[in-house]
PDB file of C-alpha atoms in Angstrom:
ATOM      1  CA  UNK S   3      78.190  66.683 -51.062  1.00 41.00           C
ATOM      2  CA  UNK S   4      75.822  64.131 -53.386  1.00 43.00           C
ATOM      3  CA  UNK S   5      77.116  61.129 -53.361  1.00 50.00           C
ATOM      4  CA  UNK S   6      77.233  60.012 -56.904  1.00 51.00           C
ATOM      5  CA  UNK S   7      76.567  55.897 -55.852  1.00 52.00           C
ATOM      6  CA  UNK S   8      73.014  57.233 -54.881  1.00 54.00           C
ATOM      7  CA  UNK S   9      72.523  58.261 -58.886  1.00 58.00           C
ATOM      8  CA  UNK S  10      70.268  55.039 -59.586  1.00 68.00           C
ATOM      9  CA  UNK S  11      68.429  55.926 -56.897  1.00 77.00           C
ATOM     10  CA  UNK S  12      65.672  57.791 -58.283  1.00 80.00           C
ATOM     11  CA  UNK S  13      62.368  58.533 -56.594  1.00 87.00           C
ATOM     12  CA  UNK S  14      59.136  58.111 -59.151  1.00 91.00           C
ATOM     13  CA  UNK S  15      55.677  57.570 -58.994  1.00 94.00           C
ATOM     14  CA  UNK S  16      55.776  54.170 -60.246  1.00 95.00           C
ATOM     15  CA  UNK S  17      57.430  53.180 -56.408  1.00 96.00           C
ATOM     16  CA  UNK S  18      54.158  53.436 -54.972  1.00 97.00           C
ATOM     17  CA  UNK S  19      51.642  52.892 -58.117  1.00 97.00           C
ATOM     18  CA  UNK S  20      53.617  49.126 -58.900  1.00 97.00           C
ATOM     19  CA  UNK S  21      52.447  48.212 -55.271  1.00 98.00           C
ATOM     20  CA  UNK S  22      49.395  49.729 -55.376  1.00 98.00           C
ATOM     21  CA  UNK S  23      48.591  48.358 -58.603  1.00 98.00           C
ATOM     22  CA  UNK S  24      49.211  44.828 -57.824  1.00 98.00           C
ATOM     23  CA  UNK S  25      47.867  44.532 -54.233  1.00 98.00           C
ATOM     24  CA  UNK S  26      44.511  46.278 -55.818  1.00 98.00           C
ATOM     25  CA  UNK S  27      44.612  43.430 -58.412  1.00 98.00           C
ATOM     26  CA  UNK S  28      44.447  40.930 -55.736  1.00 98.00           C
ATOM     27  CA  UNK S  29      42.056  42.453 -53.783  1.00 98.00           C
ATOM     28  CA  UNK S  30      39.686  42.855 -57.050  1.00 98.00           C
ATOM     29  CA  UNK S  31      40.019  39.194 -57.869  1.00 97.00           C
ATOM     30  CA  UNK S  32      39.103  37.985 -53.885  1.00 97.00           C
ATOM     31  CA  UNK S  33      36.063  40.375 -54.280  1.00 97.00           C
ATOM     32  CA  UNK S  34      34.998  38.912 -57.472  1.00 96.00           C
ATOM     33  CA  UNK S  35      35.010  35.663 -55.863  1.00 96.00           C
ATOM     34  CA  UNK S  36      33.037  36.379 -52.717  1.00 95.00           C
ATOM     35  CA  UNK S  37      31.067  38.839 -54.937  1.00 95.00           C
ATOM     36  CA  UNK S  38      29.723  36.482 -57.869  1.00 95.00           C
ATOM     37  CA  UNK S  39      30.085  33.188 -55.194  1.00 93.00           C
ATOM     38  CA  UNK S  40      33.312  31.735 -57.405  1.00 92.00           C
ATOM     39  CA  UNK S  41      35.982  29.634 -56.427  1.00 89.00           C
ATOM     40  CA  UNK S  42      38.477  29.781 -58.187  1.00 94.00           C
ATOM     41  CA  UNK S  43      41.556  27.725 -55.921  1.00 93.00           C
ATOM     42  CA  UNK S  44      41.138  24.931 -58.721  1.00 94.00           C
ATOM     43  CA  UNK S  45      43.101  27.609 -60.639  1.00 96.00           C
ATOM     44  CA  UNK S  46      46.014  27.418 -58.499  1.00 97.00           C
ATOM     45  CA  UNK S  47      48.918  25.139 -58.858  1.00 97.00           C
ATOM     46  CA  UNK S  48      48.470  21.564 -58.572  1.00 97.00           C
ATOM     47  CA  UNK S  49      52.022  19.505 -59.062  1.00 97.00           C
ATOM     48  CA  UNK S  50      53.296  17.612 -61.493  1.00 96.00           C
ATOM     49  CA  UNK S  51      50.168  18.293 -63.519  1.00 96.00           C
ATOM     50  CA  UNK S  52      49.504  19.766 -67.069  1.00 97.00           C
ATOM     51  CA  UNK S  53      46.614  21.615 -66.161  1.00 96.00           C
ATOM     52  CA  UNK S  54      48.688  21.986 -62.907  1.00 96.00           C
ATOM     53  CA  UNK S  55      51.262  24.292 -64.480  1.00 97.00           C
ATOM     54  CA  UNK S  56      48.348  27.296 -65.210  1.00 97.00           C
ATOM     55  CA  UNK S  57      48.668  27.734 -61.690  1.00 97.00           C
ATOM     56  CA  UNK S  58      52.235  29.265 -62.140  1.00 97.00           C
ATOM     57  CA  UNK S  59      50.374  32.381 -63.486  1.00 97.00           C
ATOM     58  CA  UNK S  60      47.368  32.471 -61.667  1.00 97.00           C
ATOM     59  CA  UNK S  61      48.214  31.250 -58.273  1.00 97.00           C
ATOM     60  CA  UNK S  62      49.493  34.504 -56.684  1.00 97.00           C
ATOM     61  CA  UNK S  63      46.324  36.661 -57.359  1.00 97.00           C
ATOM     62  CA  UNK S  64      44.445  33.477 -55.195  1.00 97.00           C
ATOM     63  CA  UNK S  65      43.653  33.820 -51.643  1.00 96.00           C
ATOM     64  CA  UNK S  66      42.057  31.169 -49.412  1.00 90.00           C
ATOM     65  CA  UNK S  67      40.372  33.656 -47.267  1.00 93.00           C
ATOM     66  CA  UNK S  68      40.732  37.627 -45.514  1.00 95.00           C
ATOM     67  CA  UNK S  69      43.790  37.395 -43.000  1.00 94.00           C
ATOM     68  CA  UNK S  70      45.454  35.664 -45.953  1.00 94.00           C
ATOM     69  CA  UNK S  71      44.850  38.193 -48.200  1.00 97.00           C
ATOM     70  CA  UNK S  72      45.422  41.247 -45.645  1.00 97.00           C
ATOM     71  CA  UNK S  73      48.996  39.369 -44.634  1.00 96.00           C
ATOM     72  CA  UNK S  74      50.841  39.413 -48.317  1.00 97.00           C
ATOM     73  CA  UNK S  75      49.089  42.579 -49.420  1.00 98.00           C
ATOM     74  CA  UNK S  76      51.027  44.672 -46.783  1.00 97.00           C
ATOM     75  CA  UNK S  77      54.562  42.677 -47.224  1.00 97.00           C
ATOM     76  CA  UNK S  78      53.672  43.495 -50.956  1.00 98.00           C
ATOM     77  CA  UNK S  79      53.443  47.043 -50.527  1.00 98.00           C
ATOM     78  CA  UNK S  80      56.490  47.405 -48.621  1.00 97.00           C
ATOM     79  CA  UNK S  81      58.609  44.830 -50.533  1.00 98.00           C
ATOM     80  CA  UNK S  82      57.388  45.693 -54.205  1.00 98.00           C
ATOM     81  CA  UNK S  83      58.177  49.587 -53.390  1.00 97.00           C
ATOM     82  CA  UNK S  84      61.685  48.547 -52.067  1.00 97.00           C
ATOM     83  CA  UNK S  85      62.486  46.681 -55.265  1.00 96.00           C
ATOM     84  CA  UNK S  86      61.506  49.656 -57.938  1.00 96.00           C
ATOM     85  CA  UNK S  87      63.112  52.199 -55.173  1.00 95.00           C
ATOM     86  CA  UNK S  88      66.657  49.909 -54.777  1.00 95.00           C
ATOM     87  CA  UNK S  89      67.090  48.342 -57.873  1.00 94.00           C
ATOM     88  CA  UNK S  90      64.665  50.164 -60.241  1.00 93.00           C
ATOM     89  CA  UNK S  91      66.461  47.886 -63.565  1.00 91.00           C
ATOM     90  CA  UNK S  92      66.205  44.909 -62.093  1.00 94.00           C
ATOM     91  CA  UNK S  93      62.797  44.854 -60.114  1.00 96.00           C
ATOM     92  CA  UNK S  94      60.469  44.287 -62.834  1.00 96.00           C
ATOM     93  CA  UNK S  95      62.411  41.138 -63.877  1.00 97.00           C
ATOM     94  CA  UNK S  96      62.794  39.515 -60.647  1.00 97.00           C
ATOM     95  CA  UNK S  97      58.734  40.223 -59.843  1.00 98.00           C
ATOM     96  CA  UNK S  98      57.760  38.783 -63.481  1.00 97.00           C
ATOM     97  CA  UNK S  99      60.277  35.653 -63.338  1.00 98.00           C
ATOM     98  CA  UNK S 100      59.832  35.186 -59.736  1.00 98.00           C
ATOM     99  CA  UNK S 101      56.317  34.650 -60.089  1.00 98.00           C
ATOM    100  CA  UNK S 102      57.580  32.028 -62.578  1.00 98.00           C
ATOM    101  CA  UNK S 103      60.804  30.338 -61.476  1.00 98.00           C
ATOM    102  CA  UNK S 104      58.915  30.376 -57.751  1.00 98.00           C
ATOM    103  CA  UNK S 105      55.266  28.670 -59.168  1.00 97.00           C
ATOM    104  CA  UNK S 106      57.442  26.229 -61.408  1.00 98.00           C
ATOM    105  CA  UNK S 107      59.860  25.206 -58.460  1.00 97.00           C
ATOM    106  CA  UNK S 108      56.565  24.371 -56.493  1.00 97.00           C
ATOM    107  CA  UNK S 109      54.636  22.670 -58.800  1.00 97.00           C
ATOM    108  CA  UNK S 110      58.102  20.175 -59.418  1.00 97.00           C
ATOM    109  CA  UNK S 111      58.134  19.779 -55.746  1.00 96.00           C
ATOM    110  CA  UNK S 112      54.682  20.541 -54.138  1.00 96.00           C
ATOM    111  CA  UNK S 113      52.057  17.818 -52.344  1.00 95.00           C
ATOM    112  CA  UNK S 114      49.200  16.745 -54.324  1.00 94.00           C
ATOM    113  CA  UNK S 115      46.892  19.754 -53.283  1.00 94.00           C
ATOM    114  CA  UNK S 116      46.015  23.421 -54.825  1.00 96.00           C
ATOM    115  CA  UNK S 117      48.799  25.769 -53.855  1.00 97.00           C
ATOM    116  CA  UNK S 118      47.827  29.544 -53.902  1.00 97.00           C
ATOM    117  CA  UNK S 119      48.583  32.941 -52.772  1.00 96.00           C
ATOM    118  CA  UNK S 120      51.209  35.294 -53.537  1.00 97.00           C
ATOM    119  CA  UNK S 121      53.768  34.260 -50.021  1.00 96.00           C
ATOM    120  CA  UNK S 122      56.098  32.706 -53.263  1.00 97.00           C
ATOM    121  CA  UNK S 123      56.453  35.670 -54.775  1.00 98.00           C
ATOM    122  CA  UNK S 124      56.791  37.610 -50.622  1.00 98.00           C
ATOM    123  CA  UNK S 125      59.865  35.171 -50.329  1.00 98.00           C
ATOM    124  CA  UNK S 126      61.547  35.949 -53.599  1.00 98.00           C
ATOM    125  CA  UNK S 127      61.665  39.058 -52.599  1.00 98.00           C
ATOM    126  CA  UNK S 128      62.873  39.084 -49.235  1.00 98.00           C
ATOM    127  CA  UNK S 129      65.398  36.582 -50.383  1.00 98.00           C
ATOM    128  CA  UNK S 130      66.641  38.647 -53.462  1.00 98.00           C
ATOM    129  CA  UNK S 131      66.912  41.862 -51.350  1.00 97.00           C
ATOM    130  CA  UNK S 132      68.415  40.856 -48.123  1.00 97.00           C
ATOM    131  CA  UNK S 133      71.100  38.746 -50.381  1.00 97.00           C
ATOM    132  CA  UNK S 134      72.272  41.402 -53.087  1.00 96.00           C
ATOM    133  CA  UNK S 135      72.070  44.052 -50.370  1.00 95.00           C
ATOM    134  CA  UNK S 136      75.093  41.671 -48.456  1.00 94.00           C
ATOM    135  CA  UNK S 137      76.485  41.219 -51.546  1.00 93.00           C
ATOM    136  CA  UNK S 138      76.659  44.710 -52.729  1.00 91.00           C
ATOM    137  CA  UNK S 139      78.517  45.853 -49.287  1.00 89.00           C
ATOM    138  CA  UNK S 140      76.785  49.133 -49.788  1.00 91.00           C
ATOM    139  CA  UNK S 141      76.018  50.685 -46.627  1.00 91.00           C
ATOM    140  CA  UNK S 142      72.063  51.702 -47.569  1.00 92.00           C
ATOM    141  CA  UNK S 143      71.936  48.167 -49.106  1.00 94.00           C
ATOM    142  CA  UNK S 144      73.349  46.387 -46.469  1.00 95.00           C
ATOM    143  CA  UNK S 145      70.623  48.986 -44.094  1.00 95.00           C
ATOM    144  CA  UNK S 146      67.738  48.095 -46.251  1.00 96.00           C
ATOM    145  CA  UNK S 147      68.575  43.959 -45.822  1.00 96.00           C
ATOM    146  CA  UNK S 148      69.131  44.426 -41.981  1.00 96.00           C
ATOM    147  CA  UNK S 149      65.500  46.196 -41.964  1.00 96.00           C
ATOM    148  CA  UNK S 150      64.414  43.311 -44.076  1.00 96.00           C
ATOM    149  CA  UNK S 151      65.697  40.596 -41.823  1.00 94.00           C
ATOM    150  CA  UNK S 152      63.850  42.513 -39.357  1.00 95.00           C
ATOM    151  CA  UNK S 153      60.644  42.588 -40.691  1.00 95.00           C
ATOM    152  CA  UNK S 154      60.161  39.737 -41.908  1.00 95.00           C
ATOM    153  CA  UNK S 155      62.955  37.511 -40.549  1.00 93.00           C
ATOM    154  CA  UNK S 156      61.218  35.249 -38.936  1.00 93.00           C
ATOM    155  CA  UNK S 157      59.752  33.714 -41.989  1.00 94.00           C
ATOM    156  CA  UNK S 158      62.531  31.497 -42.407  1.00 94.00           C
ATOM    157  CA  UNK S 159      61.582  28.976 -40.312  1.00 95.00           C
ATOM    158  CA  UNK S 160      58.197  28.495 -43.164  1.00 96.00           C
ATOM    159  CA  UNK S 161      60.251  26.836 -45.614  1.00 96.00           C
ATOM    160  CA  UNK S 162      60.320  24.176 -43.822  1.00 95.00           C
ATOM    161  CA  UNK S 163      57.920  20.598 -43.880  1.00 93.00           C
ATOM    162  CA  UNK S 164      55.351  20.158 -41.038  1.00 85.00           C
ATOM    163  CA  UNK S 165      56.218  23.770 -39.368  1.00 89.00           C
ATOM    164  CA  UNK S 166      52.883  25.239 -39.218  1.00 89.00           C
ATOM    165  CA  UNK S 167      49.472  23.032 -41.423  1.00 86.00           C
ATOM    166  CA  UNK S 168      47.470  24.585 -44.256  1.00 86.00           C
ATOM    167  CA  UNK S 169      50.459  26.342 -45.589  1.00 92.00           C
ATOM    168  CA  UNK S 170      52.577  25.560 -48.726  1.00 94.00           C
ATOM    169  CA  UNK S 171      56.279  25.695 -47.568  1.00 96.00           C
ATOM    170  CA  UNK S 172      57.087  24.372 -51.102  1.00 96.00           C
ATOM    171  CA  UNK S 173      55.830  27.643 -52.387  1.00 96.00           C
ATOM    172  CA  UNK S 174      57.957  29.528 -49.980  1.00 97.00           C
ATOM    173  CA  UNK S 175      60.829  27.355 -50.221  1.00 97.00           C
ATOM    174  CA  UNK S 176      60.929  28.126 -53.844  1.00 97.00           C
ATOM    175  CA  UNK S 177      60.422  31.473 -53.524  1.00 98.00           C
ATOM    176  CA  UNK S 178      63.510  31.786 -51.053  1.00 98.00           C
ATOM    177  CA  UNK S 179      65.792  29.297 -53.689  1.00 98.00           C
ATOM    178  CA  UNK S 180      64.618  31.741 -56.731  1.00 98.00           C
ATOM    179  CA  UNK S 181      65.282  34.902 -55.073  1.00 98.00           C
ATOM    180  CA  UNK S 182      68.621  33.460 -53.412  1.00 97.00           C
ATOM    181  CA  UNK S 183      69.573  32.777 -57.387  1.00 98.00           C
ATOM    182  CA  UNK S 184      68.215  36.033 -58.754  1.00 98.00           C
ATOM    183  CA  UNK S 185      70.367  38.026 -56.441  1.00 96.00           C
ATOM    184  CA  UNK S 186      73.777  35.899 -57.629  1.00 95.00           C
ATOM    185  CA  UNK S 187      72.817  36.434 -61.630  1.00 95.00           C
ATOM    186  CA  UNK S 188      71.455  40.101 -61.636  1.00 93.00           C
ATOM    187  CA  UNK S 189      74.084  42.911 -61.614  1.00 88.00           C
ATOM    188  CA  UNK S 190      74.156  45.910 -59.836  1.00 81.00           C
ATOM    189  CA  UNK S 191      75.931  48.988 -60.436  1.00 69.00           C
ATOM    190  CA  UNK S 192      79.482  49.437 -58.835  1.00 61.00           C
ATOM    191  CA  UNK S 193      78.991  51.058 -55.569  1.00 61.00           C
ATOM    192  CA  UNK S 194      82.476  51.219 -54.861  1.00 58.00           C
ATOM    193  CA  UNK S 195      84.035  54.673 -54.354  1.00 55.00           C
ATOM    194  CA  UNK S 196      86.412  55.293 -57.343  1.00 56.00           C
ATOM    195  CA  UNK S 197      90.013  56.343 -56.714  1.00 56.00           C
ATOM    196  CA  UNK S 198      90.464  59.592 -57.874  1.00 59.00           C
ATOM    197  CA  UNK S 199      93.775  60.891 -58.353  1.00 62.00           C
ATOM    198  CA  UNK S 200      95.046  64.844 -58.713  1.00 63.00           C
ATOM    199  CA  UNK S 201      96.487  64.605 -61.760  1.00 59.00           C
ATOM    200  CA  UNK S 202      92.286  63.609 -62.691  1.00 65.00           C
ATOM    201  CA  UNK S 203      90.774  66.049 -61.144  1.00 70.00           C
ATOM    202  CA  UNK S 204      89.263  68.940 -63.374  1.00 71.00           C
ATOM    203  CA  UNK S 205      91.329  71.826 -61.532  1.00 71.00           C
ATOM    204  CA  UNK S 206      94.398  70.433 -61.777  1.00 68.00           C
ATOM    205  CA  UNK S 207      97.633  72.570 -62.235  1.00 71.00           C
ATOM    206  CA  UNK S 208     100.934  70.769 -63.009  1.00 69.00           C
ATOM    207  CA  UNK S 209     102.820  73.880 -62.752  1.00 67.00           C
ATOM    208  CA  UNK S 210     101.758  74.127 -59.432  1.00 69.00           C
ATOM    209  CA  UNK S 211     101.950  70.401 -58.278  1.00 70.00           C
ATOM    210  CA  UNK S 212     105.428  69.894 -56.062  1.00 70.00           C
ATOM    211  CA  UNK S 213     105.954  66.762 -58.113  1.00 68.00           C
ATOM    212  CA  UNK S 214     105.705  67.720 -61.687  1.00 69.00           C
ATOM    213  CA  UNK S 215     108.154  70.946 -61.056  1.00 68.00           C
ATOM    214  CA  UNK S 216     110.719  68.028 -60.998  1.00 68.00           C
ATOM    215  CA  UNK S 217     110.793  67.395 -64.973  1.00 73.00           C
ATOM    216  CA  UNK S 218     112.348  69.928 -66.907  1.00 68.00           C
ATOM    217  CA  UNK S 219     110.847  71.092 -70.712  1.00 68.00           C
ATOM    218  CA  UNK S 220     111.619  67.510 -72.156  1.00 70.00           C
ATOM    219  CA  UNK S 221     110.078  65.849 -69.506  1.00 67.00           C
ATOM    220  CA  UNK S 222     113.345  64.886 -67.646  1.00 75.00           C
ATOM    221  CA  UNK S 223     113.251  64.120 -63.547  1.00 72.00           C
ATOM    222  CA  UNK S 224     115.241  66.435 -62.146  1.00 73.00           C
ATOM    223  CA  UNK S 225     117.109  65.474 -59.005  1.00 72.00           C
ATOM    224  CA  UNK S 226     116.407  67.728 -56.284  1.00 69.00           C
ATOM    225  CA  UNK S 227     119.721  69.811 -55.100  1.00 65.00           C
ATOM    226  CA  UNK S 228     121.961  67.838 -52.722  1.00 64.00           C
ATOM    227  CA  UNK S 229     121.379  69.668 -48.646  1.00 60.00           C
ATOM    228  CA  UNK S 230     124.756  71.736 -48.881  1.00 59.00           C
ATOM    229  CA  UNK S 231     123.601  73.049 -52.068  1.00 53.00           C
ATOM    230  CA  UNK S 232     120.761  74.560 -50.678  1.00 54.00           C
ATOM    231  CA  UNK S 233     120.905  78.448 -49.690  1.00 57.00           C
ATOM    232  CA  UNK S 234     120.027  79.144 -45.666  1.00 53.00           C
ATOM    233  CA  UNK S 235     118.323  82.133 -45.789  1.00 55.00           C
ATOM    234  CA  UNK S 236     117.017  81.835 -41.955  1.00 55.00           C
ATOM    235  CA  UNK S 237     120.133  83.710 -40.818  1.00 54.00           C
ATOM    236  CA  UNK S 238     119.212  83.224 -37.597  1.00 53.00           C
ATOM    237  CA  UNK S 239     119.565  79.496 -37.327  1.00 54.00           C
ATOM    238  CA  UNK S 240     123.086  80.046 -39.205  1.00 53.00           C
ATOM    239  CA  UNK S 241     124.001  82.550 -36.538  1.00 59.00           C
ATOM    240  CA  UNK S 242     122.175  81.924 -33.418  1.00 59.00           C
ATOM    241  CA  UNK S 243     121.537  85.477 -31.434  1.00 60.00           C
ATOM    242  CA  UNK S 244     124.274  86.968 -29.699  1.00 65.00           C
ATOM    243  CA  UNK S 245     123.484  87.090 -25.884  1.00 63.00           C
ATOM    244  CA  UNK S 246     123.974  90.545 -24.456  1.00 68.00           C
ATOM    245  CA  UNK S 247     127.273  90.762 -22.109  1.00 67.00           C
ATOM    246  CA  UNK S 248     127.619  89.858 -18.843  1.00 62.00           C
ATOM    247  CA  UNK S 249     128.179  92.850 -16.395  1.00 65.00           C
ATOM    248  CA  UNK S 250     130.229  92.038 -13.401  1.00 58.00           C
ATOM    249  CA  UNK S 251     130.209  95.331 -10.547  1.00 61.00           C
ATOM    250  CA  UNK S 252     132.513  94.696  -8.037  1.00 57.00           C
ATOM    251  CA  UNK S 253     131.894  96.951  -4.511  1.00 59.00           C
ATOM    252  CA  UNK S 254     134.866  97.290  -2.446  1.00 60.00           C
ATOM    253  CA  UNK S 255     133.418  96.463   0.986  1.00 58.00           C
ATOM    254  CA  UNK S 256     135.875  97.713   4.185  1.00 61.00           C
ATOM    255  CA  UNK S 257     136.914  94.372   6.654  1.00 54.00           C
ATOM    256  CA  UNK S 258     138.553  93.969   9.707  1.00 56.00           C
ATOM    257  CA  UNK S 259     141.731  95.489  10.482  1.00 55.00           C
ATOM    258  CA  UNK S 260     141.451  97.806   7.508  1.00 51.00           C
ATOM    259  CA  UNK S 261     141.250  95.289   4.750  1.00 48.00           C
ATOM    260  CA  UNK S 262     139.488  95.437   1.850  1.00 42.00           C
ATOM    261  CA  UNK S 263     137.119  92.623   0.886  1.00 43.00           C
ATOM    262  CA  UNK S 264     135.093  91.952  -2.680  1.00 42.00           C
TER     263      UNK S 264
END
């Protein structure tokens, strides 16, 4: 039997062309940049500047170099897919304002240096999925956030200063707070099983219902007939079986002297 909590989720094309579509985006922007010899990191987010802040938009499609680029594009295609797969309504909004809320939370809190790459937006999404998944108590949620935790579980320890050099932890650390606070503010639908009574369901007879035989035409309980009331019609626990008779042959057996014995 379907179970009707699984309605919103609906298989489409657009859960693998969204991933596909952005990690190709990033890939065609690094080969621009080794392909015309253009750097472009001075377009990333530098803190608590104005020309800073353009880096909140054009920071994630930045990569300082291959393994960089190879790392987030595969968390990217598994993460983005999750999102329009799990929560089709709300994954567009959490990408878009993640990429946002994230780049804004660094560039309020980031050192004085060019933060790029798209790990912010990698976070808010592990973050916002693992979360509402525990939230939700649904048992493919809840599966999906253990696999996340899984994955990429061990990224928790890069939100943190002076863990590994050359990598923005502000950017992740952001990224974790915004998806943390996405997954509070962004409903879900009720994956609770409703209680269904039998008086609800569609095939539903009162006539026939033990219950509703108690009321009478104008809808008056009726109490059920006291015991001695009720006719036995099991004769046989009213008169047990008669045992057959008990046959007792006696054989007159000659004893001693002449006597009879039994």
């Amino acid at each position: 039997m379907k179970d009707n909590r699984d309605d919103h989720l609906i298989f489409s094309p657009s859960v693998v062309a969204w991933p596909l579509y952005f990690v190709l985006i990033l890939w065609f922007v690094y080969w621009v940049e080794v392909r015309f010899n253009i750097y472009l990191n001075d377009f990333g987010i530098y803190p608590r500047t104005l020309i800073g802040l353009r880096g909140i938009v054009f920071s994630p499609f930045l990569h300082g170099g291959l393994e960089h680029l190879y790392n987030n594009s595969v968390a990217l295609l598994v993460l983005i897919a999750a999102m329009r797969y799990f929560y089709r309504r709300q994954a567009l909004q959490v990408i878009g304002y993640g990429i946002l809320l994230s780049g804004f939370f660094t560039w309020l809190i980031g050192r004085e240096s060019y933060h790029i790459g798209a790990s912010g937006l990698i976070y808010v999404l592990v973050s916002f999925i693992f979360f509402k998944g525990i939230q939700t108590g649904y048992y493919r949620l809840v599966a999906l956030s253990l696999m996340v935790v899984v994955l990429y579980g061990g990224m928790i320890w890069y939100i943190f200063p002076d863990v590994e050099q050359g990598i923005s932890w502000e950017g992740h650390l952001g990224g974790f707070v915004t998806g943390l606070f996405f997954a509070r503010i962004y409903k879900t639908p009720e994956f609770k099983t409703p209680i269904l009574y039998d008086w609800q369901r569609p095939d539903f007879d009162p006539k026939q219902d033990a219950f509703m035989k108690r009321f009478d035409e104008n809808g008056n309980f009726v109490n059920p007939p006291k015991p001695e009331d009720i006719e036995v019609v099991d004769y046989e626990i009213v008169r047990p079986p008669q045992l057959p008779p008990v046959i007792y042959n006696y054989v007159i057996v000659p004893g001693k002297n002449g006597e009879n014995a039994c």
